[in-house]
Amino acid sequence: MEMIGHGGKEIIERVLAKDAALKRVEELKAAKVKTLDVRLQLATEILDIAYGFFSPLEGFMTKADVESVINNMTLADGKTVWSIPIVYDISSADLEKSGIKQYDEVLLTYTGNPFAIFDITDIFTLDTKEVAMKVYGTTEDKHPGVKRTYQYQDKFLGGKITLLNPPKINEPFTKFWLTPKQMRERFKEKGWEMIINHQTRNVPHTGHEWLMKGAYLGAYGSMMVDKPRGGILVNAMIGSKRPGDYIDEAIILCQEAQGKHGYFRDDIFLTTCTLWDMRYAGPKEAIFHACLRTNLGCTHHMFGRDHAGVGTYYDPYDAHRIFERLPKGSLNITPIFNLDWWFCPVCDEVTYMGLCGHKDKKASFSGTLIRSIIQDGVKPPRRIFRPEVFDMIMECAEKYGFGDAFVTEDYLKNRQPVFTIGPLK
Amino acid sequence: MAEETYPINIWINEERLEKLQAAGLASMTKEVLAGLKVIAVPNTADQRDKILKIFPVAKYDAATTRSIENMPRQIKDKIFDLIVKNKSLNVMDEFIKSVEK
């Protein structure tokens, strides 16, 4: 099966088979290599690197990569488009305490269990203010991506990663987390030649549903209709949460509910997730999403209004315009740009900004507005929000959210993790 | 240009609608989104800032709805009850005083 990913590079899983991993851990222990225990944020990105979600990255970025990413929007090779630094941070104190030096091989652990090997080729510092300005277009720490950048420790380690210990993906995410390789196998089984990605971090309202339907109809183009030759991949970003966000379980199960209840045919619809902490980098994150979904095997990627934006930091269509800046042929995925979908009381339907002539009568239904309705426990009309999706939210609130469909301190403290790393045996 | 009112949207379910109707206040609602009813409770900039301080989980959505969002349901219930009691939408000073105590 063809496994060509972003940048035209073959996707290679950097994962050792169990026997080899057990042997390597014994060797590393005998050699008394240094160990570092990683936090969830880094563990997540190690999985993304190892399974090829971030291909052609084979590890955490070196300084040369980070500088090229922030200044030229490419990796250090000067050709491969990349827009967001993927870095491993560590405090000077911890670095000194560990005794780690350049070219050391380090055993990474997660929750105390062997996790990965880190071949360190670079130890460096970064001007986080410069990184913030160049990636996010602002230095304000109110921006969540900037805040995260400022929270980095003062030193960074670059180098290749090799996974020793695969994750156990916990319910209800187990069937939704597919590696790029598994994703492509699934597309092949379904007979899809065209795969349109829908990026989401929300439960779906009918505006999202029509966004997907519009993109599907548009992209299907002149392909023969004798059998489904293409489908929609909902790829939900599951990652760090803030109070007030939808709980992860509701996001993934509500997305799936659209297919389960026939709003999309089963043979043209697939729900999956990727583990990624959204940076809310707007246009830069749109480029990153395009690279990531190329690795998943997608042929098209839809970008709506204010894609991956936050607050008023970006113009609603900055995430469209940035694609014009890329050299032709630098991405192997076709962007599908969308204007707003809204409810028009005159047309009496959900309709598209590019079609509807009643702009002054429109009723926009942003995610924030829908969230506000759900938070009040009010069931919206089915033309706005599918009743089965609403029921699923309420079910998730009870089952996973400690009575709330939105993230609370209780949820953050007591939820079951999305994945665990067990003992290697 | 009308002065900005930084509203808190209280969405109307059957239970809330019954209370409004019993108090003769059903006309306070407006219909949005395919017949869904809402009461937009106005706030001054000063009231908005106080609300955001008292309820750190709340946020003012300047980008899309231009309203105060993420207010817990129980808190909105209290504001709603004040509206019904006072038969007025101008309840935020009284509400803020009650929660500042």
PDB file of N, CA, C and O in Angstrom, chain A residues 211-266:
ATOM      1  N   LEU A 211     -21.623  22.054   6.148  1.00  0.00           N
ATOM      2  CA  LEU A 211     -20.250  22.349   5.702  1.00  0.00           C
ATOM      3  C   LEU A 211     -19.644  21.098   5.061  1.00  0.00           C
ATOM      4  O   LEU A 211     -19.059  21.143   3.980  1.00  0.00           O
ATOM      5  N   MET A 212     -19.855  19.960   5.732  1.00  0.00           N
ATOM      6  CA  MET A 212     -19.314  18.695   5.214  1.00  0.00           C
ATOM      7  C   MET A 212     -20.038  18.267   3.943  1.00  0.00           C
ATOM      8  O   MET A 212     -19.419  17.826   2.981  1.00  0.00           O
ATOM      9  N   LYS A 213     -21.353  18.403   3.954  1.00  0.00           N
ATOM     10  CA  LYS A 213     -22.125  17.992   2.780  1.00  0.00           C
ATOM     11  C   LYS A 213     -21.762  18.861   1.567  1.00  0.00           C
ATOM     12  O   LYS A 213     -21.617  18.356   0.450  1.00  0.00           O
ATOM     13  N   GLY A 214     -21.609  20.149   1.814  1.00  0.00           N
ATOM     14  CA  GLY A 214     -21.244  21.059   0.711  1.00  0.00           C
ATOM     15  C   GLY A 214     -19.886  20.709   0.133  1.00  0.00           C
ATOM     16  O   GLY A 214     -19.703  20.653  -1.093  1.00  0.00           O
ATOM     17  N   ALA A 215     -18.931  20.434   1.018  1.00  0.00           N
ATOM     18  CA  ALA A 215     -17.573  20.094   0.567  1.00  0.00           C
ATOM     19  C   ALA A 215     -17.584  18.772  -0.192  1.00  0.00           C
ATOM     20  O   ALA A 215     -16.909  18.611  -1.210  1.00  0.00           O
ATOM     21  N   TYR A 216     -18.379  17.829   0.287  1.00  0.00           N
ATOM     22  CA  TYR A 216     -18.459  16.521  -0.364  1.00  0.00           C
ATOM     23  C   TYR A 216     -19.002  16.663  -1.784  1.00  0.00           C
ATOM     24  O   TYR A 216     -18.414  16.149  -2.746  1.00  0.00           O
ATOM     25  N   LEU A 217     -20.099  17.399  -1.896  1.00  0.00           N
ATOM     26  CA  LEU A 217     -20.707  17.565  -3.223  1.00  0.00           C
ATOM     27  C   LEU A 217     -19.754  18.312  -4.163  1.00  0.00           C
ATOM     28  O   LEU A 217     -19.619  17.963  -5.335  1.00  0.00           O
ATOM     29  N   GLY A 218     -19.106  19.331  -3.610  1.00  0.00           N
ATOM     30  CA  GLY A 218     -18.185  20.129  -4.436  1.00  0.00           C
ATOM     31  C   GLY A 218     -16.991  19.326  -4.901  1.00  0.00           C
ATOM     32  O   GLY A 218     -16.597  19.374  -6.073  1.00  0.00           O
ATOM     33  N   ALA A 219     -16.416  18.547  -3.977  1.00  0.00           N
ATOM     34  CA  ALA A 219     -15.186  17.821  -4.314  1.00  0.00           C
ATOM     35  C   ALA A 219     -15.460  16.586  -5.159  1.00  0.00           C
ATOM     36  O   ALA A 219     -14.592  16.132  -5.891  1.00  0.00           O
ATOM     37  N   TYR A 220     -16.679  16.048  -5.051  1.00  0.00           N
ATOM     38  CA  TYR A 220     -16.972  14.818  -5.795  1.00  0.00           C
ATOM     39  C   TYR A 220     -16.853  15.059  -7.299  1.00  0.00           C
ATOM     40  O   TYR A 220     -16.439  14.182  -8.061  1.00  0.00           O
ATOM     41  N   GLY A 221     -17.205  16.269  -7.678  1.00  0.00           N
ATOM     42  CA  GLY A 221     -16.967  16.736  -9.042  1.00  0.00           C
ATOM     43  C   GLY A 221     -17.462  15.780 -10.101  1.00  0.00           C
ATOM     44  O   GLY A 221     -18.624  15.360 -10.096  1.00  0.00           O
ATOM     45  N   SER A 222     -16.543  15.389 -11.001  1.00  0.00           N
ATOM     46  CA  SER A 222     -16.959  14.600 -12.157  1.00  0.00           C
ATOM     47  C   SER A 222     -16.692  13.103 -11.973  1.00  0.00           C
ATOM     48  O   SER A 222     -16.675  12.361 -12.943  1.00  0.00           O
ATOM     49  N   MET A 223     -16.474  12.690 -10.723  1.00  0.00           N
ATOM     50  CA  MET A 223     -16.261  11.246 -10.516  1.00  0.00           C
ATOM     51  C   MET A 223     -17.562  10.489 -10.783  1.00  0.00           C
ATOM     52  O   MET A 223     -18.648  11.009 -10.529  1.00  0.00           O
ATOM     53  N   MET A 224     -17.442   9.269 -11.248  1.00  0.00           N
ATOM     54  CA  MET A 224     -18.622   8.449 -11.521  1.00  0.00           C
ATOM     55  C   MET A 224     -19.371   8.172 -10.217  1.00  0.00           C
ATOM     56  O   MET A 224     -18.768   8.014  -9.166  1.00  0.00           O
ATOM     57  N   VAL A 225     -20.691   8.097 -10.329  1.00  0.00           N
ATOM     58  CA  VAL A 225     -21.513   7.948  -9.122  1.00  0.00           C
ATOM     59  C   VAL A 225     -22.100   6.538  -8.979  1.00  0.00           C
ATOM     60  O   VAL A 225     -23.033   6.314  -8.223  1.00  0.00           O
ATOM     61  N   ASP A 226     -21.553   5.577  -9.735  1.00  0.00           N
ATOM     62  CA  ASP A 226     -22.081   4.223  -9.679  1.00  0.00           C
ATOM     63  C   ASP A 226     -21.904   3.588  -8.300  1.00  0.00           C
ATOM     64  O   ASP A 226     -22.670   2.725  -7.874  1.00  0.00           O
ATOM     65  N   LYS A 227     -20.876   4.011  -7.598  1.00  0.00           N
ATOM     66  CA  LYS A 227     -20.643   3.545  -6.225  1.00  0.00           C
ATOM     67  C   LYS A 227     -19.892   4.664  -5.492  1.00  0.00           C
ATOM     68  O   LYS A 227     -19.284   5.514  -6.146  1.00  0.00           O
ATOM     69  N   PRO A 228     -19.945   4.664  -4.159  1.00  0.00           N
ATOM     70  CA  PRO A 228     -19.237   5.741  -3.440  1.00  0.00           C
ATOM     71  C   PRO A 228     -17.729   5.638  -3.661  1.00  0.00           C
ATOM     72  O   PRO A 228     -17.130   4.625  -3.311  1.00  0.00           O
ATOM     73  N   ARG A 229     -17.179   6.634  -4.275  1.00  0.00           N
ATOM     74  CA  ARG A 229     -15.738   6.630  -4.541  1.00  0.00           C
ATOM     75  C   ARG A 229     -15.000   7.599  -3.617  1.00  0.00           C
ATOM     76  O   ARG A 229     -13.810   7.817  -3.767  1.00  0.00           O
ATOM     77  N   GLY A 230     -15.742   8.181  -2.721  1.00  0.00           N
ATOM     78  CA  GLY A 230     -15.108   9.128  -1.810  1.00  0.00           C
ATOM     79  C   GLY A 230     -15.892   9.231  -0.523  1.00  0.00           C
ATOM     80  O   GLY A 230     -17.052   8.807  -0.456  1.00  0.00           O
ATOM     81  N   GLY A 231     -15.256   9.770   0.501  1.00  0.00           N
ATOM     82  CA  GLY A 231     -15.949   9.903   1.771  1.00  0.00           C
ATOM     83  C   GLY A 231     -15.436  11.064   2.591  1.00  0.00           C
ATOM     84  O   GLY A 231     -14.470  11.737   2.213  1.00  0.00           O
ATOM     85  N   ILE A 232     -16.119  11.267   3.705  1.00  0.00           N
ATOM     86  CA  ILE A 232     -15.754  12.346   4.631  1.00  0.00           C
ATOM     87  C   ILE A 232     -15.096  11.720   5.853  1.00  0.00           C
ATOM     88  O   ILE A 232     -15.662  10.816   6.474  1.00  0.00           O
ATOM     89  N   LEU A 233     -13.913  12.198   6.148  1.00  0.00           N
ATOM     90  CA  LEU A 233     -13.240  11.767   7.369  1.00  0.00           C
ATOM     91  C   LEU A 233     -13.389  12.882   8.398  1.00  0.00           C
ATOM     92  O   LEU A 233     -12.860  13.969   8.205  1.00  0.00           O
ATOM     93  N   VAL A 234     -14.125  12.604   9.472  1.00  0.00           N
ATOM     94  CA  VAL A 234     -14.138  13.537  10.599  1.00  0.00           C
ATOM     95  C   VAL A 234     -12.953  13.160  11.464  1.00  0.00           C
ATOM     96  O   VAL A 234     -12.894  12.044  11.967  1.00  0.00           O
ATOM     97  N   ASN A 235     -12.009  14.053  11.577  1.00  0.00           N
ATOM     98  CA  ASN A 235     -10.828  13.780  12.404  1.00  0.00           C
ATOM     99  C   ASN A 235     -10.821  14.789  13.551  1.00  0.00           C
ATOM    100  O   ASN A 235     -10.453  15.946  13.374  1.00  0.00           O
ATOM    101  N   ALA A 236     -11.286  14.332  14.702  1.00  0.00           N
ATOM    102  CA  ALA A 236     -11.420  15.229  15.857  1.00  0.00           C
ATOM    103  C   ALA A 236     -10.077  15.374  16.561  1.00  0.00           C
ATOM    104  O   ALA A 236      -9.357  14.394  16.731  1.00  0.00           O
ATOM    105  N   MET A 237      -9.770  16.587  16.955  1.00  0.00           N
ATOM    106  CA  MET A 237      -8.550  16.834  17.734  1.00  0.00           C
ATOM    107  C   MET A 237      -8.862  16.599  19.198  1.00  0.00           C
ATOM    108  O   MET A 237      -9.681  17.307  19.797  1.00  0.00           O
ATOM    109  N   ILE A 238      -8.224  15.611  19.767  1.00  0.00           N
ATOM    110  CA  ILE A 238      -8.415  15.295  21.178  1.00  0.00           C
ATOM    111  C   ILE A 238      -7.125  15.673  21.896  1.00  0.00           C
ATOM    112  O   ILE A 238      -6.057  15.151  21.569  1.00  0.00           O
ATOM    113  N   GLY A 239      -7.245  16.594  22.836  1.00  0.00           N
ATOM    114  CA  GLY A 239      -6.035  17.065  23.510  1.00  0.00           C
ATOM    115  C   GLY A 239      -6.367  17.843  24.757  1.00  0.00           C
ATOM    116  O   GLY A 239      -7.449  17.665  25.330  1.00  0.00           O
ATOM    117  N   SER A 240      -5.433  18.700  25.159  1.00  0.00           N
ATOM    118  CA  SER A 240      -5.603  19.399  26.440  1.00  0.00           C
ATOM    119  C   SER A 240      -6.887  20.231  26.406  1.00  0.00           C
ATOM    120  O   SER A 240      -7.254  20.779  25.376  1.00  0.00           O
ATOM    121  N   LYS A 241      -7.535  20.283  27.533  1.00  0.00           N
ATOM    122  CA  LYS A 241      -8.837  20.922  27.613  1.00  0.00           C
ATOM    123  C   LYS A 241      -8.791  22.119  28.537  1.00  0.00           C
ATOM    124  O   LYS A 241      -7.972  22.189  29.454  1.00  0.00           O
ATOM    125  N   ARG A 242      -9.723  23.036  28.279  1.00  0.00           N
ATOM    126  CA  ARG A 242      -9.903  24.175  29.176  1.00  0.00           C
ATOM    127  C   ARG A 242     -11.325  24.111  29.725  1.00  0.00           C
ATOM    128  O   ARG A 242     -12.226  23.636  29.028  1.00  0.00           O
ATOM    129  N   PRO A 243     -11.528  24.582  30.965  1.00  0.00           N
ATOM    130  CA  PRO A 243     -12.902  24.591  31.485  1.00  0.00           C
ATOM    131  C   PRO A 243     -13.829  25.289  30.486  1.00  0.00           C
ATOM    132  O   PRO A 243     -13.493  26.325  29.925  1.00  0.00           O
ATOM    133  N   GLY A 244     -14.982  24.669  30.247  1.00  0.00           N
ATOM    134  CA  GLY A 244     -15.945  25.256  29.311  1.00  0.00           C
ATOM    135  C   GLY A 244     -15.919  24.591  27.945  1.00  0.00           C
ATOM    136  O   GLY A 244     -16.876  24.690  27.182  1.00  0.00           O
ATOM    137  N   ASP A 245     -14.814  23.887  27.602  1.00  0.00           N
ATOM    138  CA  ASP A 245     -14.779  23.133  26.338  1.00  0.00           C
ATOM    139  C   ASP A 245     -15.738  21.954  26.444  1.00  0.00           C
ATOM    140  O   ASP A 245     -16.030  21.485  27.537  1.00  0.00           O
ATOM    141  N   TYR A 246     -16.166  21.426  25.300  1.00  0.00           N
ATOM    142  CA  TYR A 246     -16.899  20.162  25.322  1.00  0.00           C
ATOM    143  C   TYR A 246     -15.959  19.071  25.836  1.00  0.00           C
ATOM    144  O   TYR A 246     -14.757  19.076  25.506  1.00  0.00           O
ATOM    145  N   ILE A 247     -16.488  18.124  26.579  1.00  0.00           N
ATOM    146  CA  ILE A 247     -15.641  17.000  27.000  1.00  0.00           C
ATOM    147  C   ILE A 247     -15.298  16.160  25.762  1.00  0.00           C
ATOM    148  O   ILE A 247     -16.092  16.069  24.817  1.00  0.00           O
ATOM    149  N   ASP A 248     -14.109  15.567  25.775  1.00  0.00           N
ATOM    150  CA  ASP A 248     -13.623  14.811  24.610  1.00  0.00           C
ATOM    151  C   ASP A 248     -14.589  13.712  24.180  1.00  0.00           C
ATOM    152  O   ASP A 248     -14.795  13.470  22.987  1.00  0.00           O
ATOM    153  N   GLU A 249     -15.150  13.015  25.158  1.00  0.00           N
ATOM    154  CA  GLU A 249     -16.023  11.877  24.850  1.00  0.00           C
ATOM    155  C   GLU A 249     -17.249  12.345  24.070  1.00  0.00           C
ATOM    156  O   GLU A 249     -17.702  11.664  23.140  1.00  0.00           O
ATOM    157  N   ALA A 250     -17.788  13.512  24.447  1.00  0.00           N
ATOM    158  CA  ALA A 250     -18.963  14.039  23.739  1.00  0.00           C
ATOM    159  C   ALA A 250     -18.589  14.417  22.304  1.00  0.00           C
ATOM    160  O   ALA A 250     -19.356  14.174  21.370  1.00  0.00           O
ATOM    161  N   ILE A 251     -17.397  14.986  22.133  1.00  0.00           N
ATOM    162  CA  ILE A 251     -16.976  15.394  20.779  1.00  0.00           C
ATOM    163  C   ILE A 251     -16.968  14.178  19.855  1.00  0.00           C
ATOM    164  O   ILE A 251     -17.603  14.174  18.796  1.00  0.00           O
ATOM    165  N   ILE A 252     -16.282  13.141  20.256  1.00  0.00           N
ATOM    166  CA  ILE A 252     -16.080  12.011  19.338  1.00  0.00           C
ATOM    167  C   ILE A 252     -17.375  11.220  19.146  1.00  0.00           C
ATOM    168  O   ILE A 252     -17.720  10.826  18.015  1.00  0.00           O
ATOM    169  N   LEU A 253     -18.131  11.002  20.218  1.00  0.00           N
ATOM    170  CA  LEU A 253     -19.348  10.186  20.087  1.00  0.00           C
ATOM    171  C   LEU A 253     -20.473  10.938  19.370  1.00  0.00           C
ATOM    172  O   LEU A 253     -21.286  10.330  18.673  1.00  0.00           O
ATOM    173  N   CYS A 254     -20.497  12.254  19.535  1.00  0.00           N
ATOM    174  CA  CYS A 254     -21.522  13.037  18.818  1.00  0.00           C
ATOM    175  C   CYS A 254     -21.193  13.128  17.334  1.00  0.00           C
ATOM    176  O   CYS A 254     -22.093  13.126  16.493  1.00  0.00           O
ATOM    177  N   GLN A 255     -19.916  13.208  17.010  1.00  0.00           N
ATOM    178  CA  GLN A 255     -19.549  13.195  15.592  1.00  0.00           C
ATOM    179  C   GLN A 255     -19.982  11.864  14.974  1.00  0.00           C
ATOM    180  O   GLN A 255     -20.579  11.842  13.900  1.00  0.00           O
ATOM    181  N   GLU A 256     -19.696  10.786  15.684  1.00  0.00           N
ATOM    182  CA  GLU A 256     -20.064   9.468  15.163  1.00  0.00           C
ATOM    183  C   GLU A 256     -21.584   9.336  14.999  1.00  0.00           C
ATOM    184  O   GLU A 256     -22.067   8.678  14.060  1.00  0.00           O
ATOM    185  N   ALA A 257     -22.321   9.985  15.909  1.00  0.00           N
ATOM    186  CA  ALA A 257     -23.785   9.873  15.890  1.00  0.00           C
ATOM    187  C   ALA A 257     -24.381  10.366  14.565  1.00  0.00           C
ATOM    188  O   ALA A 257     -25.426   9.872  14.129  1.00  0.00           O
ATOM    189  N   GLN A 258     -23.715  11.302  13.911  1.00  0.00           N
ATOM    190  CA  GLN A 258     -24.236  11.804  12.625  1.00  0.00           C
ATOM    191  C   GLN A 258     -24.318  10.682  11.584  1.00  0.00           C
ATOM    192  O   GLN A 258     -25.223  10.639  10.767  1.00  0.00           O
ATOM    193  N   GLY A 259     -23.338   9.777  11.633  1.00  0.00           N
ATOM    194  CA  GLY A 259     -23.348   8.644  10.715  1.00  0.00           C
ATOM    195  C   GLY A 259     -24.288   7.553  11.205  1.00  0.00           C
ATOM    196  O   GLY A 259     -25.056   6.988  10.432  1.00  0.00           O
ATOM    197  N   LYS A 260     -24.264   7.309  12.512  1.00  0.00           N
ATOM    198  CA  LYS A 260     -25.094   6.246  13.093  1.00  0.00           C
ATOM    199  C   LYS A 260     -26.577   6.481  12.832  1.00  0.00           C
ATOM    200  O   LYS A 260     -27.343   5.539  12.703  1.00  0.00           O
ATOM    201  N   HIS A 261     -26.967   7.745  12.819  1.00  0.00           N
ATOM    202  CA  HIS A 261     -28.394   8.057  12.671  1.00  0.00           C
ATOM    203  C   HIS A 261     -28.757   8.521  11.269  1.00  0.00           C
ATOM    204  O   HIS A 261     -29.803   9.146  11.059  1.00  0.00           O
ATOM    205  N   GLY A 262     -27.852   8.254  10.321  1.00  0.00           N
ATOM    206  CA  GLY A 262     -28.227   8.401   8.921  1.00  0.00           C
ATOM    207  C   GLY A 262     -28.134   9.793   8.325  1.00  0.00           C
ATOM    208  O   GLY A 262     -28.560  10.006   7.186  1.00  0.00           O
ATOM    209  N   TYR A 263     -27.568  10.753   9.090  1.00  0.00           N
ATOM    210  CA  TYR A 263     -27.422  12.085   8.479  1.00  0.00           C
ATOM    211  C   TYR A 263     -26.326  12.045   7.411  1.00  0.00           C
ATOM    212  O   TYR A 263     -26.244  12.917   6.558  1.00  0.00           O
ATOM    213  N   PHE A 264     -25.486  11.026   7.524  1.00  0.00           N
ATOM    214  CA  PHE A 264     -24.539  10.670   6.461  1.00  0.00           C
ATOM    215  C   PHE A 264     -24.635   9.165   6.268  1.00  0.00           C
ATOM    216  O   PHE A 264     -24.755   8.430   7.253  1.00  0.00           O
ATOM    217  N   ARG A 265     -24.542   8.726   5.029  1.00  0.00           N
ATOM    218  CA  ARG A 265     -24.527   7.288   4.779  1.00  0.00           C
ATOM    219  C   ARG A 265     -23.290   6.671   5.415  1.00  0.00           C
ATOM    220  O   ARG A 265     -22.206   7.275   5.381  1.00  0.00           O
ATOM    221  N   ASP A 266     -23.480   5.496   5.935  1.00  0.00           N
ATOM    222  CA  ASP A 266     -22.389   4.822   6.626  1.00  0.00           C
ATOM    223  C   ASP A 266     -21.169   4.615   5.714  1.00  0.00           C
ATOM    224  O   ASP A 266     -20.031   4.672   6.169  1.00  0.00           O
TER     225      ASP A 266
END
